[in-house]
């Protein structure tokens, strides 16, 4: 009975997160387009399945991964062994990202659109290894108290240099891969690890030293995926007018439905297995202690697997078709005003309802002892996401190179990092990483792909990806810009008085 109540609460929570998207889509369909898509029922069913999948997944996390992960973090922090903490940080970063639903969705889309040149599993392993290494680096930074801004400035200079040399087919995907690593699984685990370490080490400030792990987890995959792209596309030319098939025709697949379902479910078990292996390894072989409630934890893992399966099924039925359908319908109208308006409204609405953002904002309020307003931060971040997605849509429509936008955006971020007050930098970078939710990522990805496939002369792989990167970059700009303005006004008031 307790589990049923908890599941119903998670389902209501998931439906609330979906509501802003539904409201924006219904408004545009009824008021602007004045028509409904042909597959409305299938899309609605897909959205409901996504909500059920997210609810099951969250409930499974609460019963298994979160309590075990927090318990392990606390035990390792008490031990004070740096090598063990670093290896635990790597293992948790790797295993959480390999199972990340949004990364699975983006990697599958990339493999289909690149016609097999980019391998979904290879992409996921590369991103997971990158996040594992960078979480270990972030743990090292927290333990020894090194300032985050130097890591971020040097890191983004490297990102900008590699972006200049990377093939255009990989740039948008690389930045999107960085954006989707910090999501429904990774943000709570990584944030809790950083803040818990900072709180347990004397002389560390939770606001300055606890935040920043999420930001590092976003940055490094951008480098490794672009290097992967340089390797994959060396000597390969892509026809810019080619528009690959995005959706497989179900009638062409002769595999029995039941067998397909079982194979998909087995794939979900494979996705969660790294987290299970990591937890069991550290629990039994490193700490040499048994799990406190193995049946409850096993039940939680079963819910995680079922939730992931439902989530992926719902994506195919609901969110991907909505994004591509809305893009094509809006592109059929005269002018691009409503395309920009849709991008802005979707970005703002989904970000305001983002649970990870609400959680980080609340943690920041507590860590800053009231000097930061969580609600104000949410609005500033939502505006940043809305502006970023709108600018990304403009890039697709205009056909401009993503290199110039991305390089320009991160040069601006580097400049603001040098100017912003030190207390806001780790939080600003983390907020840029939590804006892309398990619901937002598939819809925004589908919107970009739909736009690229609707405009003559656009290549889906080159132009379709990249919106998530814009959604992750511009909140960093708005938050640091907000902090700089607040500090300037405070100094002005002191001078006047």
Short mmCIF file of C-alpha atoms in Angstrom, two decimals:
data_model
loop_
_atom_site.label_atom_id
_atom_site.label_comp_id
_atom_site.label_asym_id
_atom_site.label_seq_id
_atom_site.Cartn_x
_atom_site.Cartn_y
_atom_site.Cartn_z
CA UNK A 1 0.00 0.00 0.00
CA UNK A 2 2.87 2.36 0.84
CA UNK A 3 4.51 1.65 -2.54
CA UNK A 4 1.21 2.31 -4.34
CA UNK A 5 0.84 5.71 -2.65
CA UNK A 6 4.44 6.58 -3.46
CA UNK A 7 3.93 5.55 -7.09
CA UNK A 8 0.77 7.65 -7.41
CA UNK A 9 2.68 10.63 -5.99
CA UNK A 10 5.50 10.07 -8.52
CA UNK A 11 2.94 9.74 -11.35
CA UNK A 12 1.28 13.03 -10.41
CA UNK A 13 4.73 14.61 -10.25
CA UNK A 14 5.59 13.29 -13.73
CA UNK A 15 2.27 14.49 -15.16
CA UNK A 16 2.91 17.96 -13.68
CA UNK A 17 6.25 18.03 -15.49
CA UNK A 18 4.50 17.09 -18.74
CA UNK A 19 1.70 19.63 -18.30
CA UNK A 20 3.68 22.73 -19.51
CA UNK A 21 4.59 20.91 -22.72
CA UNK A 22 1.00 19.80 -23.26
CA UNK A 23 -0.28 23.34 -22.60
CA UNK A 24 2.12 24.90 -25.12
CA UNK A 25 1.42 22.23 -27.78
CA UNK A 26 -2.38 22.48 -27.36
CA UNK A 27 -2.22 26.29 -27.51
CA UNK A 28 -0.28 26.21 -30.78
CA UNK A 29 -2.43 23.46 -32.31
CA UNK A 30 -5.78 25.07 -31.46
CA UNK A 31 -5.00 28.80 -31.57
CA UNK A 32 -2.15 29.16 -34.07
CA UNK A 33 -2.38 26.15 -36.40
CA UNK A 34 -6.13 25.49 -35.84
CA UNK A 35 -5.75 21.80 -36.55
CA UNK A 36 -4.84 18.62 -34.73
CA UNK A 37 -2.26 16.08 -35.98
CA UNK A 38 -3.51 12.82 -37.49
CA UNK A 39 -1.94 10.61 -34.82
CA UNK A 40 -3.21 12.58 -31.80
CA UNK A 41 -4.37 9.47 -29.92
CA UNK A 42 -1.01 7.71 -30.32
CA UNK A 43 0.84 10.84 -29.16
CA UNK A 44 -1.42 11.19 -26.10
CA UNK A 45 -0.91 7.51 -25.27
CA UNK A 46 2.85 7.98 -25.68
CA UNK A 47 2.85 10.95 -23.28
CA UNK A 48 0.93 8.92 -20.69
CA UNK A 49 3.37 6.01 -21.07
CA UNK A 50 6.29 8.45 -20.62
CA UNK A 51 4.67 9.71 -17.38
CA UNK A 52 4.17 6.15 -16.09
CA UNK A 53 7.75 5.25 -17.07
CA UNK A 54 9.21 8.29 -15.31
CA UNK A 55 7.07 7.56 -12.20
CA UNK A 56 8.23 3.93 -12.06
CA UNK A 57 11.82 4.99 -12.68
CA UNK A 58 11.79 7.65 -9.94
CA UNK A 59 10.16 5.25 -7.49
CA UNK A 60 12.81 2.64 -8.29
CA UNK A 61 15.58 5.19 -7.74
CA UNK A 62 14.14 6.14 -4.34
CA UNK A 63 14.04 2.48 -3.27
CA UNK A 64 17.41 1.35 -4.61
CA UNK A 65 20.03 3.57 -6.22
CA UNK A 66 19.64 6.78 -4.19
CA UNK A 67 19.73 5.32 -0.63
CA UNK A 68 22.53 2.90 -1.48
CA UNK A 69 24.53 5.61 -3.29
CA UNK A 70 24.16 8.08 -0.41
CA UNK A 71 25.08 5.42 2.12
CA UNK A 72 28.21 4.51 0.19
CA UNK A 73 29.20 8.20 -0.19
CA UNK A 74 28.87 8.80 3.56
CA UNK A 75 30.86 5.68 4.45
CA UNK A 76 33.69 6.54 2.06
CA UNK A 77 33.78 10.16 3.25
CA UNK A 78 34.15 8.94 6.85
CA UNK A 79 36.98 6.62 5.82
CA UNK A 80 38.87 9.56 4.26
CA UNK A 81 40.71 7.42 1.70
CA UNK A 82 41.41 9.58 -1.39
CA UNK A 83 42.05 6.66 -3.84
CA UNK A 84 38.83 4.93 -2.75
CA UNK A 85 36.82 8.17 -3.04
CA UNK A 86 38.22 8.84 -6.52
CA UNK A 87 37.51 5.31 -7.73
CA UNK A 88 34.00 5.47 -6.25
CA UNK A 89 33.39 8.82 -7.99
CA UNK A 90 34.52 7.34 -11.31
CA UNK A 91 32.40 4.22 -10.91
CA UNK A 92 29.24 6.11 -9.93
CA UNK A 93 29.67 8.66 -12.75
CA UNK A 94 30.20 5.93 -15.34
CA UNK A 95 27.40 3.63 -14.24
CA UNK A 96 24.81 6.41 -13.83
CA UNK A 97 25.45 7.90 -17.28
CA UNK A 98 25.44 4.55 -19.11
CA UNK A 99 21.86 4.09 -17.82
CA UNK A 100 20.76 7.68 -18.55
CA UNK A 101 17.45 7.55 -20.50
CA UNK A 102 17.99 10.82 -22.39
CA UNK A 103 21.49 9.75 -23.50
CA UNK A 104 20.08 6.43 -24.71
CA UNK A 105 17.46 8.30 -26.75
CA UNK A 106 19.96 10.76 -28.30
CA UNK A 107 22.49 7.99 -29.06
CA UNK A 108 19.83 5.90 -30.82
CA UNK A 109 18.75 8.91 -32.89
CA UNK A 110 22.40 9.64 -33.79
CA UNK A 111 23.02 6.06 -34.96
CA UNK A 112 19.90 6.10 -37.15
CA UNK A 113 20.58 9.51 -38.66
CA UNK A 114 24.29 8.84 -39.30
CA UNK A 115 23.29 5.54 -40.98
CA UNK A 116 25.45 3.53 -38.59
CA UNK A 117 28.66 5.61 -38.78
CA UNK A 118 28.13 6.68 -35.17
CA UNK A 119 27.54 3.65 -32.95
CA UNK A 120 25.02 4.24 -30.15
CA UNK A 121 26.75 1.91 -27.67
CA UNK A 122 30.22 3.34 -28.44
CA UNK A 123 28.91 6.87 -27.99
CA UNK A 124 27.32 6.01 -24.64
CA UNK A 125 30.46 4.26 -23.34
CA UNK A 126 32.65 7.21 -24.39
CA UNK A 127 30.36 9.68 -22.65
CA UNK A 128 30.11 7.46 -19.55
CA UNK A 129 33.91 7.08 -19.28
CA UNK A 130 34.27 10.86 -19.68
CA UNK A 131 31.77 11.55 -16.89
CA UNK A 132 33.38 8.93 -14.65
CA UNK A 133 36.81 10.54 -15.05
CA UNK A 134 35.48 14.04 -14.55
CA UNK A 135 33.49 13.12 -11.43
CA UNK A 136 36.71 11.68 -10.01
CA UNK A 137 38.44 14.96 -10.93
CA UNK A 138 35.65 16.93 -9.25
CA UNK A 139 35.97 14.84 -6.09
CA UNK A 140 39.72 15.55 -6.13
CA UNK A 141 38.99 19.29 -6.48
CA UNK A 142 36.53 19.23 -3.57
CA UNK A 143 38.92 17.30 -1.29
CA UNK A 144 41.85 19.69 -1.87
CA UNK A 145 39.80 22.90 -2.27
CA UNK A 146 40.99 23.98 -5.71
CA UNK A 147 38.82 26.79 -7.22
CA UNK A 148 36.40 25.62 -9.91
CA UNK A 149 36.75 28.58 -12.27
CA UNK A 150 40.24 27.60 -13.39
CA UNK A 151 39.05 24.10 -14.29
CA UNK A 152 36.11 25.53 -16.27
CA UNK A 153 38.09 28.27 -18.07
CA UNK A 154 40.85 25.86 -19.16
CA UNK A 155 38.30 23.17 -20.04
CA UNK A 156 36.16 25.42 -22.23
CA UNK A 157 39.24 26.83 -23.98
CA UNK A 158 40.05 23.21 -24.91
CA UNK A 159 36.40 22.70 -26.01
CA UNK A 160 36.53 25.78 -28.25
CA UNK A 161 39.85 24.72 -29.85
CA UNK A 162 38.62 21.18 -30.59
CA UNK A 163 35.29 22.53 -31.91
CA UNK A 164 37.19 24.59 -34.47
CA UNK A 165 38.79 21.41 -35.92
CA UNK A 166 35.86 18.98 -35.43
CA UNK A 167 33.75 17.91 -38.45
CA UNK A 168 30.34 19.65 -38.62
CA UNK A 169 28.55 16.27 -38.47
CA UNK A 170 29.64 15.73 -34.87
CA UNK A 171 29.65 19.19 -33.25
CA UNK A 172 25.94 19.50 -32.43
CA UNK A 173 25.75 15.89 -31.26
CA UNK A 174 28.85 16.34 -29.07
CA UNK A 175 27.38 19.35 -27.30
CA UNK A 176 24.02 17.62 -26.93
CA UNK A 177 25.78 14.56 -25.46
CA UNK A 178 27.33 16.83 -22.83
CA UNK A 179 23.95 18.36 -22.06
CA UNK A 180 22.08 15.08 -21.57
CA UNK A 181 24.62 13.48 -19.21
CA UNK A 182 23.25 15.45 -16.27
CA UNK A 183 19.70 14.31 -15.94
CA UNK A 184 17.25 12.19 -14.01
CA UNK A 185 19.88 9.73 -12.67
CA UNK A 186 23.11 11.68 -12.51
CA UNK A 187 22.15 15.07 -11.05
CA UNK A 188 20.91 13.82 -7.63
CA UNK A 189 23.77 11.33 -7.26
CA UNK A 190 26.56 13.68 -8.38
CA UNK A 191 25.19 16.74 -6.54
CA UNK A 192 24.73 14.73 -3.33
CA UNK A 193 28.29 13.39 -3.61
CA UNK A 194 29.81 16.88 -4.05
CA UNK A 195 27.75 18.64 -1.37
CA UNK A 196 28.18 15.73 1.07
CA UNK A 197 31.95 15.78 0.64
CA UNK A 198 32.15 19.56 1.07
CA UNK A 199 30.02 19.39 4.21
CA UNK A 200 32.14 16.63 5.74
CA UNK A 201 35.56 18.25 5.12
CA UNK A 202 36.65 20.99 7.52
CA UNK A 203 37.29 24.34 5.85
CA UNK A 204 35.15 23.64 2.77
CA UNK A 205 32.16 25.78 1.77
CA UNK A 206 29.20 23.78 0.39
CA UNK A 207 28.32 26.58 -2.06
CA UNK A 208 31.87 27.09 -3.37
CA UNK A 209 33.18 23.53 -3.09
CA UNK A 210 30.04 21.37 -3.13
CA UNK A 211 28.67 22.51 -6.47
CA UNK A 212 30.53 22.10 -9.76
CA UNK A 213 30.55 18.32 -10.28
CA UNK A 214 27.53 18.57 -12.56
CA UNK A 215 29.23 21.31 -14.60
CA UNK A 216 32.36 19.23 -15.12
CA UNK A 217 30.19 16.26 -16.15
CA UNK A 218 28.69 18.41 -18.91
CA UNK A 219 31.98 19.77 -20.25
CA UNK A 220 34.28 16.79 -20.76
CA UNK A 221 31.93 14.62 -22.92
CA UNK A 222 31.87 17.49 -25.42
CA UNK A 223 35.63 17.02 -25.89
CA UNK A 224 35.64 13.20 -26.13
CA UNK A 225 32.65 12.98 -28.51
CA UNK A 226 34.22 15.55 -30.85
CA UNK A 227 37.46 13.56 -30.83
CA UNK A 228 35.38 10.45 -31.63
CA UNK A 229 33.78 12.38 -34.51
CA UNK A 230 37.17 13.44 -35.87
CA UNK A 231 38.14 9.73 -35.92
CA UNK A 232 34.83 8.52 -37.44
CA UNK A 233 34.59 11.19 -40.12
CA UNK A 234 38.24 11.41 -41.12
CA UNK A 235 38.25 10.99 -44.89
CA UNK A 236 34.44 10.69 -45.05
CA UNK A 237 32.37 13.26 -46.94
CA UNK A 238 28.69 13.86 -46.27
CA UNK A 239 26.19 15.10 -48.84
CA UNK A 240 24.63 18.17 -47.20
CA UNK A 241 21.35 17.64 -49.04
CA UNK A 242 20.90 14.12 -47.72
CA UNK A 243 18.01 13.70 -45.30
CA UNK A 244 18.19 10.23 -43.69
CA UNK A 245 15.07 8.38 -42.69
CA UNK A 246 14.28 9.21 -39.06
CA UNK A 247 11.58 6.71 -38.18
CA UNK A 248 11.52 3.05 -39.10
CA UNK A 249 8.34 1.77 -40.66
CA UNK A 250 6.83 -0.71 -38.29
CA UNK A 251 5.22 -2.75 -41.10
CA UNK A 252 8.63 -3.57 -42.55
CA UNK A 253 9.80 -5.26 -39.37
CA UNK A 254 8.74 -8.92 -39.35
CA UNK A 255 10.01 -9.58 -35.79
CA UNK A 256 7.15 -10.79 -33.54
CA UNK A 257 5.89 -8.08 -31.20
CA UNK A 258 6.38 -10.19 -28.05
CA UNK A 259 9.96 -11.03 -29.01
CA UNK A 260 10.68 -7.36 -29.74
CA UNK A 261 9.31 -6.39 -26.33
CA UNK A 262 11.43 -9.03 -24.58
CA UNK A 263 14.55 -7.93 -26.45
CA UNK A 264 13.90 -4.27 -25.54
CA UNK A 265 13.38 -5.24 -21.90
CA UNK A 266 16.65 -7.21 -21.95
CA UNK A 267 18.31 -4.08 -23.31
CA UNK A 268 16.99 -2.06 -20.37
CA UNK A 269 18.41 -4.63 -17.93
CA UNK A 270 21.76 -4.32 -19.70
CA UNK A 271 21.57 -0.52 -19.30
CA UNK A 272 21.01 -0.66 -15.52
CA UNK A 273 23.46 -3.50 -14.90
CA UNK A 274 26.57 -1.23 -14.57
CA UNK A 275 24.98 0.63 -11.62
CA UNK A 276 24.06 -2.65 -9.92
CA UNK A 277 27.58 -4.07 -10.43
CA UNK A 278 29.19 -0.84 -9.14
CA UNK A 279 27.07 -0.77 -5.99
CA UNK A 280 27.57 -4.48 -5.22
CA UNK A 281 31.33 -4.25 -5.86
CA UNK A 282 31.87 -1.33 -3.48
CA UNK A 283 29.38 -2.58 -0.91
CA UNK A 284 30.63 -6.15 -0.60
CA UNK A 285 34.27 -6.13 -1.79
CA UNK A 286 35.49 -2.67 -0.69
CA UNK A 287 33.41 -1.93 2.41
CA UNK A 288 32.74 -5.64 3.10
CA UNK A 289 29.24 -4.98 4.39
CA UNK A 290 25.91 -6.41 3.30
CA UNK A 291 22.96 -4.39 1.99
CA UNK A 292 20.52 -3.38 4.72
CA UNK A 293 17.33 -4.39 2.85
CA UNK A 294 18.22 -6.47 -0.24
CA UNK A 295 14.59 -7.34 -1.17
CA UNK A 296 13.52 -3.70 -1.19
CA UNK A 297 16.58 -2.73 -3.22
CA UNK A 298 15.98 -5.57 -5.72
CA UNK A 299 12.36 -4.45 -6.11
CA UNK A 300 13.61 -0.91 -6.70
CA UNK A 301 15.95 -2.06 -9.45
CA UNK A 302 13.06 -3.95 -11.11
CA UNK A 303 11.02 -0.71 -11.11
CA UNK A 304 13.98 1.16 -12.64
CA UNK A 305 14.15 -1.35 -15.51
CA UNK A 306 10.38 -1.27 -16.15
CA UNK A 307 10.39 2.53 -15.96
CA UNK A 308 13.21 2.81 -18.49
CA UNK A 309 11.38 0.45 -20.83
CA UNK A 310 8.11 2.40 -20.60
CA UNK A 311 9.99 5.69 -21.02
CA UNK A 312 11.63 4.59 -24.30
CA UNK A 313 8.33 3.19 -25.66
CA UNK A 314 6.57 6.44 -24.76
CA UNK A 315 9.27 8.50 -26.49
CA UNK A 316 8.69 6.67 -29.76
CA UNK A 317 4.91 7.06 -29.53
CA UNK A 318 4.62 10.55 -28.03
CA UNK A 319 7.46 13.04 -27.62
CA UNK A 320 9.45 12.41 -30.80
CA UNK A 321 6.33 12.60 -33.05
CA UNK A 322 5.15 15.77 -31.26
CA UNK A 323 8.47 17.53 -31.81
CA UNK A 324 8.79 16.59 -35.48
CA UNK A 325 5.07 17.20 -36.20
CA UNK A 326 5.08 20.65 -34.59
CA UNK A 327 8.26 21.62 -36.43
CA UNK A 328 6.83 20.64 -39.83
CA UNK A 329 3.45 22.26 -39.21
CA UNK A 330 5.00 25.54 -38.09
CA UNK A 331 7.44 25.52 -41.01
CA UNK A 332 4.50 25.24 -43.42
CA UNK A 333 3.21 28.64 -42.22
CA UNK A 334 4.35 31.88 -43.80
CA UNK A 335 7.34 33.36 -41.99
CA UNK A 336 9.17 31.99 -38.94
CA UNK A 337 7.67 34.13 -36.15
CA UNK A 338 5.62 31.28 -34.68
CA UNK A 339 8.55 28.85 -34.89
CA UNK A 340 10.59 31.22 -32.71
CA UNK A 341 7.64 31.77 -30.36
CA UNK A 342 7.09 28.01 -29.96
CA UNK A 343 10.81 27.46 -29.24
CA UNK A 344 10.84 30.23 -26.60
CA UNK A 345 7.62 29.07 -24.87
CA UNK A 346 8.63 25.40 -24.81
CA UNK A 347 12.04 26.29 -23.39
CA UNK A 348 10.66 28.52 -20.65
CA UNK A 349 7.68 26.29 -19.68
CA UNK A 350 9.60 23.02 -19.43
CA UNK A 351 12.46 24.58 -17.47
CA UNK A 352 10.17 26.16 -14.87
CA UNK A 353 8.74 22.69 -14.16
CA UNK A 354 12.12 20.93 -14.14
CA UNK A 355 12.39 18.97 -10.84
CA UNK A 356 16.20 18.86 -10.84
CA UNK A 357 16.31 22.66 -11.18
CA UNK A 358 13.87 23.08 -8.26
CA UNK A 359 16.02 20.74 -6.15
CA UNK A 360 19.31 22.51 -7.01
CA UNK A 361 17.72 25.92 -6.37
CA UNK A 362 16.56 24.73 -2.93
CA UNK A 363 20.01 23.32 -2.12
CA UNK A 364 21.61 26.60 -3.23
CA UNK A 365 19.31 28.60 -0.93
CA UNK A 366 20.34 26.43 2.02
CA UNK A 367 24.05 26.48 1.14
CA UNK A 368 24.06 30.26 0.63
CA UNK A 369 22.23 30.94 3.93
CA UNK A 370 19.54 33.05 2.28
CA UNK A 371 21.73 35.20 0.00
CA UNK A 372 20.35 33.40 -3.09
CA UNK A 373 16.63 33.32 -3.96
CA UNK A 374 15.69 29.93 -5.43
CA UNK A 375 12.60 31.19 -7.28
CA UNK A 376 14.50 34.10 -8.86
CA UNK A 377 17.22 31.68 -9.99
CA UNK A 378 14.59 29.41 -11.62
CA UNK A 379 13.12 32.30 -13.62
CA UNK A 380 16.58 33.48 -14.73
CA UNK A 381 17.54 29.95 -15.77
CA UNK A 382 14.23 29.47 -17.63
CA UNK A 383 14.79 32.71 -19.56
CA UNK A 384 18.29 31.51 -20.44
CA UNK A 385 16.98 28.18 -21.75
CA UNK A 386 14.22 29.90 -23.74
CA UNK A 387 16.68 32.34 -25.33
CA UNK A 388 19.16 29.53 -26.03
CA UNK A 389 16.65 27.26 -27.77
CA UNK A 390 15.28 30.21 -29.77
CA UNK A 391 18.79 31.13 -30.92
CA UNK A 392 19.46 27.47 -31.78
CA UNK A 393 16.28 27.36 -33.87
CA UNK A 394 17.42 30.53 -35.67
CA UNK A 395 20.72 28.81 -36.48
CA UNK A 396 18.88 25.87 -38.08
CA UNK A 397 16.56 28.17 -40.07
CA UNK A 398 19.38 30.42 -41.27
CA UNK A 399 21.75 27.53 -42.00
CA UNK A 400 24.63 29.16 -40.13
CA UNK A 401 27.54 27.05 -38.91
CA UNK A 402 27.11 25.79 -35.35
CA UNK A 403 30.86 26.30 -34.83
CA UNK A 404 30.52 30.08 -34.73
CA UNK A 405 27.56 30.06 -32.33
CA UNK A 406 29.08 27.54 -29.95
CA UNK A 407 32.55 29.08 -29.96
CA UNK A 408 31.05 32.57 -29.49
CA UNK A 409 28.82 31.31 -26.66
CA UNK A 410 31.66 29.73 -24.74
CA UNK A 411 33.98 32.68 -25.24
CA UNK A 412 31.21 34.74 -23.61
CA UNK A 413 30.97 32.17 -20.79
CA UNK A 414 34.74 32.30 -20.23
CA UNK A 415 34.68 36.13 -20.06
CA UNK A 416 31.76 36.11 -17.60
CA UNK A 417 33.54 33.45 -15.50
CA UNK A 418 36.48 35.82 -15.12
CA UNK A 419 34.15 38.70 -14.11
CA UNK A 420 31.49 36.97 -11.99
CA UNK A 421 31.61 36.75 -8.18
CA UNK A 422 33.30 33.51 -7.13
CA UNK A 423 30.33 32.26 -5.07
CA UNK A 424 28.03 32.04 -8.12
CA UNK A 425 30.37 30.25 -10.59
CA UNK A 426 29.95 26.60 -9.45
CA UNK A 427 26.17 27.07 -9.10
CA UNK A 428 25.86 28.79 -12.51
CA UNK A 429 27.65 25.95 -14.29
CA UNK A 430 25.61 23.31 -12.46
CA UNK A 431 22.36 25.11 -13.37
CA UNK A 432 23.39 24.94 -17.01
CA UNK A 433 23.59 21.17 -16.64
CA UNK A 434 20.22 20.53 -14.97
CA UNK A 435 18.02 22.39 -17.46
CA UNK A 436 17.68 19.45 -19.85
CA UNK A 437 15.16 17.06 -18.33
CA UNK A 438 14.07 13.56 -19.28
CA UNK A 439 11.04 15.15 -20.96
CA UNK A 440 12.67 18.26 -22.45
CA UNK A 441 15.59 16.48 -24.15
CA UNK A 442 13.55 14.18 -26.45
CA UNK A 443 11.12 16.96 -27.40
CA UNK A 444 13.87 19.52 -28.12
CA UNK A 445 15.92 16.91 -30.04
CA UNK A 446 12.87 16.02 -32.14
CA UNK A 447 12.17 19.73 -32.74
CA UNK A 448 15.68 20.26 -34.11
CA UNK A 449 15.54 17.14 -36.28
CA UNK A 450 12.05 18.08 -37.53
CA UNK A 451 13.20 21.59 -38.49
CA UNK A 452 16.34 20.31 -40.24
CA UNK A 453 14.36 17.73 -42.22
CA UNK A 454 11.73 20.34 -43.22
CA UNK A 455 14.14 22.92 -44.67
CA UNK A 456 15.62 22.27 -48.08
CA UNK A 457 19.40 22.04 -48.11
CA UNK A 458 19.76 21.14 -44.41
CA UNK A 459 21.53 17.98 -43.25
CA UNK A 460 19.80 16.36 -40.30
CA UNK A 461 23.02 15.18 -38.66
CA UNK A 462 24.77 18.55 -39.04
CA UNK A 463 21.82 20.88 -38.40
CA UNK A 464 19.34 18.75 -36.42
CA UNK A 465 21.42 18.37 -33.26
CA UNK A 466 22.70 21.21 -31.09
CA UNK A 467 19.56 22.68 -29.50
CA UNK A 468 20.32 20.99 -26.17
CA UNK A 469 23.77 22.61 -26.23
CA UNK A 470 22.17 26.06 -26.55
CA UNK A 471 19.74 25.17 -23.74
CA UNK A 472 22.71 24.29 -21.49
CA UNK A 473 24.96 27.25 -22.38
CA UNK A 474 22.72 30.27 -22.05
CA UNK A 475 21.49 29.64 -18.47
CA UNK A 476 25.15 29.90 -17.42
CA UNK A 477 25.29 33.29 -19.14
CA UNK A 478 22.05 34.60 -17.57
CA UNK A 479 22.88 33.41 -14.03
CA UNK A 480 26.41 34.84 -14.04
CA UNK A 481 25.15 38.02 -15.71
CA UNK A 482 22.49 38.32 -12.98
CA UNK A 483 25.13 37.90 -10.24
CA UNK A 484 27.42 40.51 -11.84
CA UNK A 485 24.56 43.04 -12.05
CA UNK A 486 23.46 42.36 -8.45
CA UNK A 487 27.02 42.84 -7.19
CA UNK A 488 27.42 46.07 -9.20
CA UNK A 489 24.15 47.46 -7.80
CA UNK A 490 25.19 46.52 -4.26
CA UNK A 491 28.53 48.31 -4.69
CA UNK A 492 26.71 51.33 -6.16
CA UNK A 493 24.38 51.51 -3.15
CA UNK A 494 27.36 51.38 -0.78
CA UNK A 495 29.07 54.16 -2.73
CA UNK A 496 25.93 56.34 -2.72
CA UNK A 497 25.40 55.86 1.01
#
